[in-house]
PDB file of C-alpha atoms in Angstrom:
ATOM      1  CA  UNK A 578     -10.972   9.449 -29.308  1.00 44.00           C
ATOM      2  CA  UNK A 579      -7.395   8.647 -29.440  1.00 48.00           C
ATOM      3  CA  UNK A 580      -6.328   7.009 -33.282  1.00 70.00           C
ATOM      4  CA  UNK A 581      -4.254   4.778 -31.076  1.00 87.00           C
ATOM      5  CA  UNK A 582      -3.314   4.142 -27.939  1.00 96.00           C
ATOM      6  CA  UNK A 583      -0.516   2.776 -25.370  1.00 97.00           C
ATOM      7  CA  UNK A 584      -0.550   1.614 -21.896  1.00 98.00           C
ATOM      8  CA  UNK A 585       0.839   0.494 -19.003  1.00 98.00           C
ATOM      9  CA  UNK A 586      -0.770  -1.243 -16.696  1.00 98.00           C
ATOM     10  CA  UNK A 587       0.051  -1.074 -12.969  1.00 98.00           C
ATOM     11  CA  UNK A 588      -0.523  -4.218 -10.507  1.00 97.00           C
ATOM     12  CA  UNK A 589      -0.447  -6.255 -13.686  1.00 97.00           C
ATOM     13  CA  UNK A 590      -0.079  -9.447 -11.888  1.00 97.00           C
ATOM     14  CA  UNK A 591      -3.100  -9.509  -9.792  1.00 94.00           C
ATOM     15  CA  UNK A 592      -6.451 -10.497 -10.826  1.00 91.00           C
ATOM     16  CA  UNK A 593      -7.583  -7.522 -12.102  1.00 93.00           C
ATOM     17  CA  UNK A 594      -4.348  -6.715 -13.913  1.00 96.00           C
ATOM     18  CA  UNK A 595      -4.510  -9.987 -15.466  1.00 95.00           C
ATOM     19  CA  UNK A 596      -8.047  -9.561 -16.438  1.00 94.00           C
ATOM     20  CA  UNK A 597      -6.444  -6.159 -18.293  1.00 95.00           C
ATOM     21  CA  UNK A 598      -4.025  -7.679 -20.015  1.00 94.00           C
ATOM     22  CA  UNK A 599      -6.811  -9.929 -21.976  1.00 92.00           C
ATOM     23  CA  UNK A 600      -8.917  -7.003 -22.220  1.00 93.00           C
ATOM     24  CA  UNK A 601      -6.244  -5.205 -24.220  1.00 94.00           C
ATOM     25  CA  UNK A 602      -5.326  -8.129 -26.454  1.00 90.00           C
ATOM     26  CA  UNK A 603      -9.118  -7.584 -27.819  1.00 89.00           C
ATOM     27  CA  UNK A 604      -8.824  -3.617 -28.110  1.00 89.00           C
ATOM     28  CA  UNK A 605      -8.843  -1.995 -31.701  1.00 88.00           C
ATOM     29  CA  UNK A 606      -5.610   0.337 -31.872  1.00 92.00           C
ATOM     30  CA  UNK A 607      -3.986   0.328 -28.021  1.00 94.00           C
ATOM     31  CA  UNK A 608      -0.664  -1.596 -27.209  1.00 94.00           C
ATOM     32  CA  UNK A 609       0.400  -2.367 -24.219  1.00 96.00           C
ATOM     33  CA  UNK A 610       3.967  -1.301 -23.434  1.00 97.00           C
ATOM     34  CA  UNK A 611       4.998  -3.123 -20.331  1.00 98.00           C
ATOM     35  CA  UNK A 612       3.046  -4.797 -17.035  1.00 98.00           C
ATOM     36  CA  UNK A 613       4.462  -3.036 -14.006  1.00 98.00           C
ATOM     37  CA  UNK A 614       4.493  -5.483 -10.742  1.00 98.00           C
ATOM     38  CA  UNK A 615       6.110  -6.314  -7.128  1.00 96.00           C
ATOM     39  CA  UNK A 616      10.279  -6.045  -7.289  1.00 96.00           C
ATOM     40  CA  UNK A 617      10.101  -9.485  -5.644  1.00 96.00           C
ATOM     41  CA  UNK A 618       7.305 -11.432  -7.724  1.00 97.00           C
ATOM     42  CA  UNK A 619       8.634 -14.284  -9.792  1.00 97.00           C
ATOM     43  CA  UNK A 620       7.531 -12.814 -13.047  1.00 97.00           C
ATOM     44  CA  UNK A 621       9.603 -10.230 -12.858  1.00 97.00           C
ATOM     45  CA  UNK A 622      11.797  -9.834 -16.497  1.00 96.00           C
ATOM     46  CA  UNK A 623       9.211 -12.482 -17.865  1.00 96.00           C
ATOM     47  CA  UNK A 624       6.492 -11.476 -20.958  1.00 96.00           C
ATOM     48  CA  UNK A 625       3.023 -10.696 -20.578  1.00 95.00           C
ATOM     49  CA  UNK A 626       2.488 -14.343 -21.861  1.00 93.00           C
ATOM     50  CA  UNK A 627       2.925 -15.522 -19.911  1.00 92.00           C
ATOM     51  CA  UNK A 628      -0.003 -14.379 -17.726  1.00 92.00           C
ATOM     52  CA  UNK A 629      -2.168 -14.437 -21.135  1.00 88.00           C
ATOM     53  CA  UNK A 630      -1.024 -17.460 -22.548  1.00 86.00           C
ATOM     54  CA  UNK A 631      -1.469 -15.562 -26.143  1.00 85.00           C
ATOM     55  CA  UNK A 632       2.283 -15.306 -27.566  1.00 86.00           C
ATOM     56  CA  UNK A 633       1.487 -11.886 -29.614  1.00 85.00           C
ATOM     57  CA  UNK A 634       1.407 -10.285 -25.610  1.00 88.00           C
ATOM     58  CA  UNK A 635       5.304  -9.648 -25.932  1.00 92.00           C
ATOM     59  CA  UNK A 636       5.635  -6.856 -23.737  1.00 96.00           C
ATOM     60  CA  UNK A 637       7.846  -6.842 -20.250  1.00 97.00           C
ATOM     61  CA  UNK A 638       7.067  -7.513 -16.851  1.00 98.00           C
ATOM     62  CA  UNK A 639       8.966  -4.876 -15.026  1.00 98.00           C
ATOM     63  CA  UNK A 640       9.559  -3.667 -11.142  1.00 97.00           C
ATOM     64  CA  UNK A 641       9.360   0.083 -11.868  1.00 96.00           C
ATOM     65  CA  UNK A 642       8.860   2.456 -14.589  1.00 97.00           C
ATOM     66  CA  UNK A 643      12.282   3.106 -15.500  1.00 96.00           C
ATOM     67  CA  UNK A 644      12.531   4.362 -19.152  1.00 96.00           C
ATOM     68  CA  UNK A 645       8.948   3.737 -20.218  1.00 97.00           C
ATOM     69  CA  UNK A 646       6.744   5.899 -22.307  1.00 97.00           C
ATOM     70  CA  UNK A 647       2.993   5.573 -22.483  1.00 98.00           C
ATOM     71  CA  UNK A 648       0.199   7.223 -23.363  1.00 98.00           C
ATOM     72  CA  UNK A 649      -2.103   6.476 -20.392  1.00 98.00           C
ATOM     73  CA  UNK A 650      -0.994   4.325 -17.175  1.00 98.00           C
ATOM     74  CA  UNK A 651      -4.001   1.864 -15.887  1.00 98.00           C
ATOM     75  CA  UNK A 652      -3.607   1.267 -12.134  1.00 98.00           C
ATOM     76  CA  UNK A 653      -5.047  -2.187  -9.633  1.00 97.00           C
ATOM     77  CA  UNK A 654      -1.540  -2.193  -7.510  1.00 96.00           C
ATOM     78  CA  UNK A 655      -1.806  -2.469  -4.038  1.00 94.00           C
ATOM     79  CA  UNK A 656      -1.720   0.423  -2.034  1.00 94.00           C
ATOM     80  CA  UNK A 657       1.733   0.508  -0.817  1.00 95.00           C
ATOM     81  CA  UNK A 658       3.250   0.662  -4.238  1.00 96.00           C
ATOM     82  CA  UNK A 659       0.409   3.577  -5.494  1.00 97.00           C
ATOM     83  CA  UNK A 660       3.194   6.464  -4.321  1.00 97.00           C
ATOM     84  CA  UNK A 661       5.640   4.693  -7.503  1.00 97.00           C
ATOM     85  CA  UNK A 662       2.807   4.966  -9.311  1.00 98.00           C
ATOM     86  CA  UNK A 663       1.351   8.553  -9.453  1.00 98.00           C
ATOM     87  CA  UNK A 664       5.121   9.729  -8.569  1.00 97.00           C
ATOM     88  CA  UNK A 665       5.867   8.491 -12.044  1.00 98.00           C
ATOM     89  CA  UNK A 666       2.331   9.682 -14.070  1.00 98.00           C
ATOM     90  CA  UNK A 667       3.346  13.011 -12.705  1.00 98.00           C
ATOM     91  CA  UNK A 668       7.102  13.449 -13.930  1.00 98.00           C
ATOM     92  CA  UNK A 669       6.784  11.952 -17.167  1.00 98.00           C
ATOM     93  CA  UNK A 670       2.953  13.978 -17.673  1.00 98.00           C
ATOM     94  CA  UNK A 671       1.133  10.456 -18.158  1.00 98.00           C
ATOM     95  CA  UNK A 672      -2.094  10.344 -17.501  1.00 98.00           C
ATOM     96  CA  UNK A 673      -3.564   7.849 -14.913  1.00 98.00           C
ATOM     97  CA  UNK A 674      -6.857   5.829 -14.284  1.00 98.00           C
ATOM     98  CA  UNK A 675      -6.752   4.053 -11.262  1.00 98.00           C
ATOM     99  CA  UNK A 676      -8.842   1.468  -9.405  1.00 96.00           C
ATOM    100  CA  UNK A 677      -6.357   0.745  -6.468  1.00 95.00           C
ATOM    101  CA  UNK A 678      -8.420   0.788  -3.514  1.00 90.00           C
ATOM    102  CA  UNK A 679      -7.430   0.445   0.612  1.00 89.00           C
ATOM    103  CA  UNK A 680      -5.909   3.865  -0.041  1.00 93.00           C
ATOM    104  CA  UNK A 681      -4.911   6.551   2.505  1.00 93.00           C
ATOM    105  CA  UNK A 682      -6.165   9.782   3.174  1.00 93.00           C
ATOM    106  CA  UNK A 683      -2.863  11.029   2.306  1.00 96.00           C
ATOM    107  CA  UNK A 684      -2.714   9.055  -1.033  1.00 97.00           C
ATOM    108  CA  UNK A 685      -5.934  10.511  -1.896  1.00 95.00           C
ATOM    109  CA  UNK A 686      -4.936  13.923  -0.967  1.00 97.00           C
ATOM    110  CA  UNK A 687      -1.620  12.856  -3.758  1.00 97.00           C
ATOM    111  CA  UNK A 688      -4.188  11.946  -6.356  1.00 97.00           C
ATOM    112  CA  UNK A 689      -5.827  15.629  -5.819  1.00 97.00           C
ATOM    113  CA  UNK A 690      -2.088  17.020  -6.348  1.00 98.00           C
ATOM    114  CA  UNK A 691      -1.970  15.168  -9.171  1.00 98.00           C
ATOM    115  CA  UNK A 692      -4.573  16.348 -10.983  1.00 98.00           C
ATOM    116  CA  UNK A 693      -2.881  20.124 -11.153  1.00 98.00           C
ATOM    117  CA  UNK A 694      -0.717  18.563 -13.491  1.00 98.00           C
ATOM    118  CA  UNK A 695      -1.908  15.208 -15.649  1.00 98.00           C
ATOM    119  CA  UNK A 696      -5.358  14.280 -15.998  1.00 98.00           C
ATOM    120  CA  UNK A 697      -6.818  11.628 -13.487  1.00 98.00           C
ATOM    121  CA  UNK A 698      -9.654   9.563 -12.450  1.00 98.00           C
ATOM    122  CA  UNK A 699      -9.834   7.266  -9.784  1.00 97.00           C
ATOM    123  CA  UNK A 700     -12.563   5.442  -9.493  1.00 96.00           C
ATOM    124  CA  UNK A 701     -13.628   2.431  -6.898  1.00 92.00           C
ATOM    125  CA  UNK A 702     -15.415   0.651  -9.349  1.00 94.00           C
ATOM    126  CA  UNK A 703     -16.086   1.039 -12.966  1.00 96.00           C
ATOM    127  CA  UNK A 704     -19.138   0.497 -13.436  1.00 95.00           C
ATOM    128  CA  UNK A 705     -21.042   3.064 -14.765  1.00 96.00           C
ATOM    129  CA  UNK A 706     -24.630   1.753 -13.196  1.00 96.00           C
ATOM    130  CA  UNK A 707     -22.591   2.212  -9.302  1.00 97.00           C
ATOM    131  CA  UNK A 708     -22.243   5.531 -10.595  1.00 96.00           C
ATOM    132  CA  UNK A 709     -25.607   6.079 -11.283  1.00 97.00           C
ATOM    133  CA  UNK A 710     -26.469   4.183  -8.136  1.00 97.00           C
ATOM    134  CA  UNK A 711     -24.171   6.511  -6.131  1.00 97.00           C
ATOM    135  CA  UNK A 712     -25.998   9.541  -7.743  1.00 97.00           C
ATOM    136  CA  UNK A 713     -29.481   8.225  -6.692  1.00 97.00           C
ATOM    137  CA  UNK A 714     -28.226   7.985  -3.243  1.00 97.00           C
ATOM    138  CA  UNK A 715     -27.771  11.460  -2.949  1.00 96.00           C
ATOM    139  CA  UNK A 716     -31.127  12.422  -4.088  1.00 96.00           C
ATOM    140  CA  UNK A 717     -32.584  10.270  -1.630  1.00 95.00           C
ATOM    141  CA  UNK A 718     -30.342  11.355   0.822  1.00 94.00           C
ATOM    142  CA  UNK A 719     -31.726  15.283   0.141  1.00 94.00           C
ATOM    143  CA  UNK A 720     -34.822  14.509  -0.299  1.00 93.00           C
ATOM    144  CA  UNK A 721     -35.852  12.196   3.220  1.00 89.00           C
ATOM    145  CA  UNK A 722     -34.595  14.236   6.152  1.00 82.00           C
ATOM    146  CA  UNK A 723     -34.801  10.502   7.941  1.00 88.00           C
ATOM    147  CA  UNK A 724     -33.504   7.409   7.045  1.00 91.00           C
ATOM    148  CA  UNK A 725     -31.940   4.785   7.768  1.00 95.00           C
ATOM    149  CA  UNK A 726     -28.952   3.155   5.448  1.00 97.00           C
ATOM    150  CA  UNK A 727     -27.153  -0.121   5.440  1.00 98.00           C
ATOM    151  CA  UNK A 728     -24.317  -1.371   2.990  1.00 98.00           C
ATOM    152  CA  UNK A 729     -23.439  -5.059   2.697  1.00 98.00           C
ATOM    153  CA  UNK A 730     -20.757  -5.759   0.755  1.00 98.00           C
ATOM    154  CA  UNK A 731     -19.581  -9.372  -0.832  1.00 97.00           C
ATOM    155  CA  UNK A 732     -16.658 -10.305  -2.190  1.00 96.00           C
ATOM    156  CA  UNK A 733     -14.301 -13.301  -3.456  1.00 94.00           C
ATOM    157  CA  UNK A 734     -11.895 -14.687  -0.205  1.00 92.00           C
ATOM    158  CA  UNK A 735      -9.065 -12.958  -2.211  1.00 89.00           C
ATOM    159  CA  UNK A 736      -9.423  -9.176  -1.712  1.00 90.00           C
ATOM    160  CA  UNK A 737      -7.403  -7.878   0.687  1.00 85.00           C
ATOM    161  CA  UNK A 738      -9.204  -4.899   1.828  1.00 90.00           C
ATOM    162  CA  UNK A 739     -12.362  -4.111   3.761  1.00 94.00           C
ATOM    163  CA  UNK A 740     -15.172  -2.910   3.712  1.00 96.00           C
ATOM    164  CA  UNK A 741     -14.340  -2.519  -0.221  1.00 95.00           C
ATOM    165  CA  UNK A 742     -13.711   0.609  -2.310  1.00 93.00           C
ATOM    166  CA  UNK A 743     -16.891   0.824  -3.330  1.00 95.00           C
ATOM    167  CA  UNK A 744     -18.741   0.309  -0.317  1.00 97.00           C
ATOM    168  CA  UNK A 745     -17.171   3.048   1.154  1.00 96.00           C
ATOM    169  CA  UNK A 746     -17.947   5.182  -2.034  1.00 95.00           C
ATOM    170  CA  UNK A 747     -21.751   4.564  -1.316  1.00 97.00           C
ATOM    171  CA  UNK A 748     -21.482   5.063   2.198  1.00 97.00           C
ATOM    172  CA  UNK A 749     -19.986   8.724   1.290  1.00 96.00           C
ATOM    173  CA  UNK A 750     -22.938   9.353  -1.170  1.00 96.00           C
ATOM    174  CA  UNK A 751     -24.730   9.565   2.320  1.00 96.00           C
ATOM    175  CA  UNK A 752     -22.995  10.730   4.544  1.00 95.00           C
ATOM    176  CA  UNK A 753     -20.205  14.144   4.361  1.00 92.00           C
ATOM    177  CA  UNK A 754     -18.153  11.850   7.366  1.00 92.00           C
ATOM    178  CA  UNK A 755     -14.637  10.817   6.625  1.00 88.00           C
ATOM    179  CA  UNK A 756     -14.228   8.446  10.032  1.00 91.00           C
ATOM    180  CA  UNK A 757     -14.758   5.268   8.945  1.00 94.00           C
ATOM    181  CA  UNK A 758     -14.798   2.929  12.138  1.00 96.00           C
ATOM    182  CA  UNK A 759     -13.805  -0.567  12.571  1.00 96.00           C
ATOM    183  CA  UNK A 760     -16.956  -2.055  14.709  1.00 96.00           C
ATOM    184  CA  UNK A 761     -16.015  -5.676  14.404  1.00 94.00           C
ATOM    185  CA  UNK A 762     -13.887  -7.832  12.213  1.00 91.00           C
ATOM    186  CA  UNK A 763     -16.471  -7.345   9.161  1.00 95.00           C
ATOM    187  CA  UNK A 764     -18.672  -4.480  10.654  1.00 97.00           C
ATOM    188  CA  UNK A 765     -17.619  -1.049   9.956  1.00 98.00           C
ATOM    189  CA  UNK A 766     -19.357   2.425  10.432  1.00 97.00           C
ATOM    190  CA  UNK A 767     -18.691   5.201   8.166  1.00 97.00           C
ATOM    191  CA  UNK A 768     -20.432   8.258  10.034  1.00 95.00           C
ATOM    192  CA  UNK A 769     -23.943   7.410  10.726  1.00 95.00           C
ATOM    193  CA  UNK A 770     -23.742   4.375   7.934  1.00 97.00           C
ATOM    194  CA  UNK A 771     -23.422   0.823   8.687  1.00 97.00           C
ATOM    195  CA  UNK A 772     -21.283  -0.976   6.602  1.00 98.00           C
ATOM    196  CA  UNK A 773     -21.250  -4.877   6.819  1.00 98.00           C
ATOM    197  CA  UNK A 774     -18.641  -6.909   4.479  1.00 97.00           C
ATOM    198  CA  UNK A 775     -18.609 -10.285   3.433  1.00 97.00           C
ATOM    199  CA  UNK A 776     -15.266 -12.680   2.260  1.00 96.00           C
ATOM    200  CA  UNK A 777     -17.457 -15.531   0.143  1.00 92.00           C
ATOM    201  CA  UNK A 778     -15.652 -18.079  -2.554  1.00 92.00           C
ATOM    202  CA  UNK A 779     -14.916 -16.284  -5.651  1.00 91.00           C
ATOM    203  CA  UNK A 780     -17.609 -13.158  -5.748  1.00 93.00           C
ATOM    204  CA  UNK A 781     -17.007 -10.903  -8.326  1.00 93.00           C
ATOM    205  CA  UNK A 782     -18.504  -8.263  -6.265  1.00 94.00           C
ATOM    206  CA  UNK A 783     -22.104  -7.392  -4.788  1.00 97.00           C
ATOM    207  CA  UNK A 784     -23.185  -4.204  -3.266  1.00 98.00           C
ATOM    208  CA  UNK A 785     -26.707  -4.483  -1.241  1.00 98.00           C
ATOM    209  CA  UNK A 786     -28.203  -1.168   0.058  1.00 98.00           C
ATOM    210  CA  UNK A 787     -30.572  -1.281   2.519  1.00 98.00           C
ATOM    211  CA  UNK A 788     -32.714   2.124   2.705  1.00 97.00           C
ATOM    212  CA  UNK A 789     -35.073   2.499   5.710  1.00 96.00           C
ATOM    213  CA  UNK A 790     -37.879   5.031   5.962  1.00 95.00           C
ATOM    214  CA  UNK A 791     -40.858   5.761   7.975  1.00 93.00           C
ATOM    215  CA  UNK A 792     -42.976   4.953   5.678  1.00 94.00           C
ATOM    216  CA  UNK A 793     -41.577   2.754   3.401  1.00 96.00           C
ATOM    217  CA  UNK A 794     -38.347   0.979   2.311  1.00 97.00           C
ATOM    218  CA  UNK A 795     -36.256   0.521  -0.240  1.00 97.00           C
ATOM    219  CA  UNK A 796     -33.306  -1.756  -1.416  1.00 98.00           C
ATOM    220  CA  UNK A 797     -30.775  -1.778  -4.122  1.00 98.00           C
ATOM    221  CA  UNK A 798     -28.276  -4.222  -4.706  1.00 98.00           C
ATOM    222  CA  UNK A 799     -25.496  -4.427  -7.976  1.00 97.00           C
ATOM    223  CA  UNK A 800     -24.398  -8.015  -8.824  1.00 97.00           C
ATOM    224  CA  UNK A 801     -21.332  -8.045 -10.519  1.00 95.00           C
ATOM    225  CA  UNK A 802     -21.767 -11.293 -12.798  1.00 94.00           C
ATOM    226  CA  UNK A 803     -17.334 -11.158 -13.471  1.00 91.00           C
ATOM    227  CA  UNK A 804     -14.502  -9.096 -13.364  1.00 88.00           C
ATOM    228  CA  UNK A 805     -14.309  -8.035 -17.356  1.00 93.00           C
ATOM    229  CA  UNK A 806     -17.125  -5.329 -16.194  1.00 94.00           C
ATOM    230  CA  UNK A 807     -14.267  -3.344 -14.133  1.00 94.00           C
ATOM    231  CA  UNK A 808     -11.453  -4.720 -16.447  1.00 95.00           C
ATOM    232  CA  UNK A 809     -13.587  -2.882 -19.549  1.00 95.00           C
ATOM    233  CA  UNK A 810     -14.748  -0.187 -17.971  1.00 96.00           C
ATOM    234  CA  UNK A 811     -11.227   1.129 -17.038  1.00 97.00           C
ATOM    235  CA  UNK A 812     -10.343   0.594 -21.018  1.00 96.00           C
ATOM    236  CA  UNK A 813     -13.516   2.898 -21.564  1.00 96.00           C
ATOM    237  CA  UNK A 814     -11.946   5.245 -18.657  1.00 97.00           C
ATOM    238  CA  UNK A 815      -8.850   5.248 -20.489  1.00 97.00           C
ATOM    239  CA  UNK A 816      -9.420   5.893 -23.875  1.00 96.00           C
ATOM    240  CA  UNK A 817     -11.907   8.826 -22.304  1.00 97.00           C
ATOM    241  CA  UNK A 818      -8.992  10.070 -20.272  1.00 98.00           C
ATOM    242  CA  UNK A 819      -6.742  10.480 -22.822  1.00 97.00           C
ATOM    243  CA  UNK A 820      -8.260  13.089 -24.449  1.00 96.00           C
ATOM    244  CA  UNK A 821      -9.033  15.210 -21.341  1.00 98.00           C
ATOM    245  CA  UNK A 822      -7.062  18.495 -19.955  1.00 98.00           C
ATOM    246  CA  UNK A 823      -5.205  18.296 -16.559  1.00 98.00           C
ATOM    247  CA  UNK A 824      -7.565  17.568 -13.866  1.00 98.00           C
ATOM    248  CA  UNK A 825      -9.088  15.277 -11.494  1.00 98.00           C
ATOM    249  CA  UNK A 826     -12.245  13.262 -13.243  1.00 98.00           C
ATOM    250  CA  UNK A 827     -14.643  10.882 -11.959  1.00 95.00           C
ATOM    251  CA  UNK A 828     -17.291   8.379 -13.788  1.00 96.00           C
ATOM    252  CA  UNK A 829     -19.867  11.464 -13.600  1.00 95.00           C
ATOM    253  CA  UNK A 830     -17.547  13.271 -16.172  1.00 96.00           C
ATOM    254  CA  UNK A 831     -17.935  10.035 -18.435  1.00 96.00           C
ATOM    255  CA  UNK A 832     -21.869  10.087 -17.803  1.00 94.00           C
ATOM    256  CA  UNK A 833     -21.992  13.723 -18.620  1.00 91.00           C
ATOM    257  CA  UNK A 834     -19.942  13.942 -21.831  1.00 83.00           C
TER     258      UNK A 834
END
């Protein structure tokens, strides 16, 4: 593990990014070097306290990467500015965790390209136990030739995208399809998996899987009681990441080391 470390953190302005910023303040031996947000958000040229209200978070909000040096960049942007973000990690050999999520197949195909040169791991939610969760749906995927799966997916009014990162993640666990189809406003299909998604006050984030056999059933569902469980377990990621050769990573590689 890294003596010490620095970061930048990507999206810094949103609710996760905010959530990062007090995260950090708590960390043993990382600094943050700069919050990276929208060109046109108010903030812009402002200090991190001002999203923190602690006066010791002195570093700048910025609109691009310009000059910076880090040791690790930690990434909740929004999809249109992820390009900036790995197009940066790249040329200046930082790596990158990122939970940015609504991302295109050609942004994904980028993050493969990445890892040939800096390591990276994008994950759609850091939770270890959706990891686990994700890896149990595979067995039972191999092991019962037929069944019958349904994701429902809640989250807080907020989040932009749907069905959610991580719903999608769970769907591929059980399926090899890449076609995810929009059904209805919040019904979605992702090959032979339904995928339902819910917009709900201020959810944190619950995952409900539905598994139907012929013989019996089973259901799992992941509460997530607030968002310091993703906002610690990309710190985790991070201070994991830095330490790791060029490559592309996910959670499994934390699980397994």
């Amino acid at each position: 593990m890294a003596d010490s470390i620095r970061v930048i953190v990507s999206g810094v302005t949103g609710r996760m990014g905010q959530r990062l910023i007090k995260i950090l303040a708590r960390e043993s031996n990382v600094s943050v070097v700069a919050g990276i947000t929208s060109a046109d958000n108010s903030l812009v040229g402002e200090r991190l306290s001002r999203l923190s209200n602690n006066e010791q978070d002195s570093a700048p909000i910025l609109s691009d990467f310009e000059g910076l040096d880090a040791d690790v960049v930690i990434d909740f942007s929004q999809s249109d500015a992820f390009n900036a973000v790995a197009d940066y990690c790249v040329m200046s050999e930082t790596p990158l965790v990122s939970g940015t999520t609504g991302l295109s197949q050609a942004q994904f195909d980028r993050i493969s390209q990445a890892g040939h040169f800096i390591p990276v791991l994008w994950a759609a939610n850091f939770s270890l136990n959706i990891q686990i969760i994700k890896n149990l749906l595979q067995i039972f995927k191999q092991i019962n030739n037929q069944g019958d799966y349904r994701i429902t997916e809640t989250h807080h009014q907020h989040k932009k995208d749907a069905p959610s990162g991580t719903a999608i993640a769970l769907a591929q666990s059980l399926t090899e399809s890449h076609q995810l189809k929009v059904v209805d406003t919040n019904q979605f299909t992702l090959g032979e998996i339904n995928i339902t998604s819910v917009r709900e006050a201020e959810v944190p984030g619950t995952h409900k899987i539905c598994c139907d056999f012929p013989n019996e059933s089973i259901t799992l569902e992941h509460v997530a009681k607030n968002g310091d469980l993703f906002a610690e377990g990309a710190v985790s990621a991070a201070r994991w990441l830095v330490q790791q050769d060029k490559g592309l990573y996910d959670l499994n590689a934390i699980l397994l080391a």
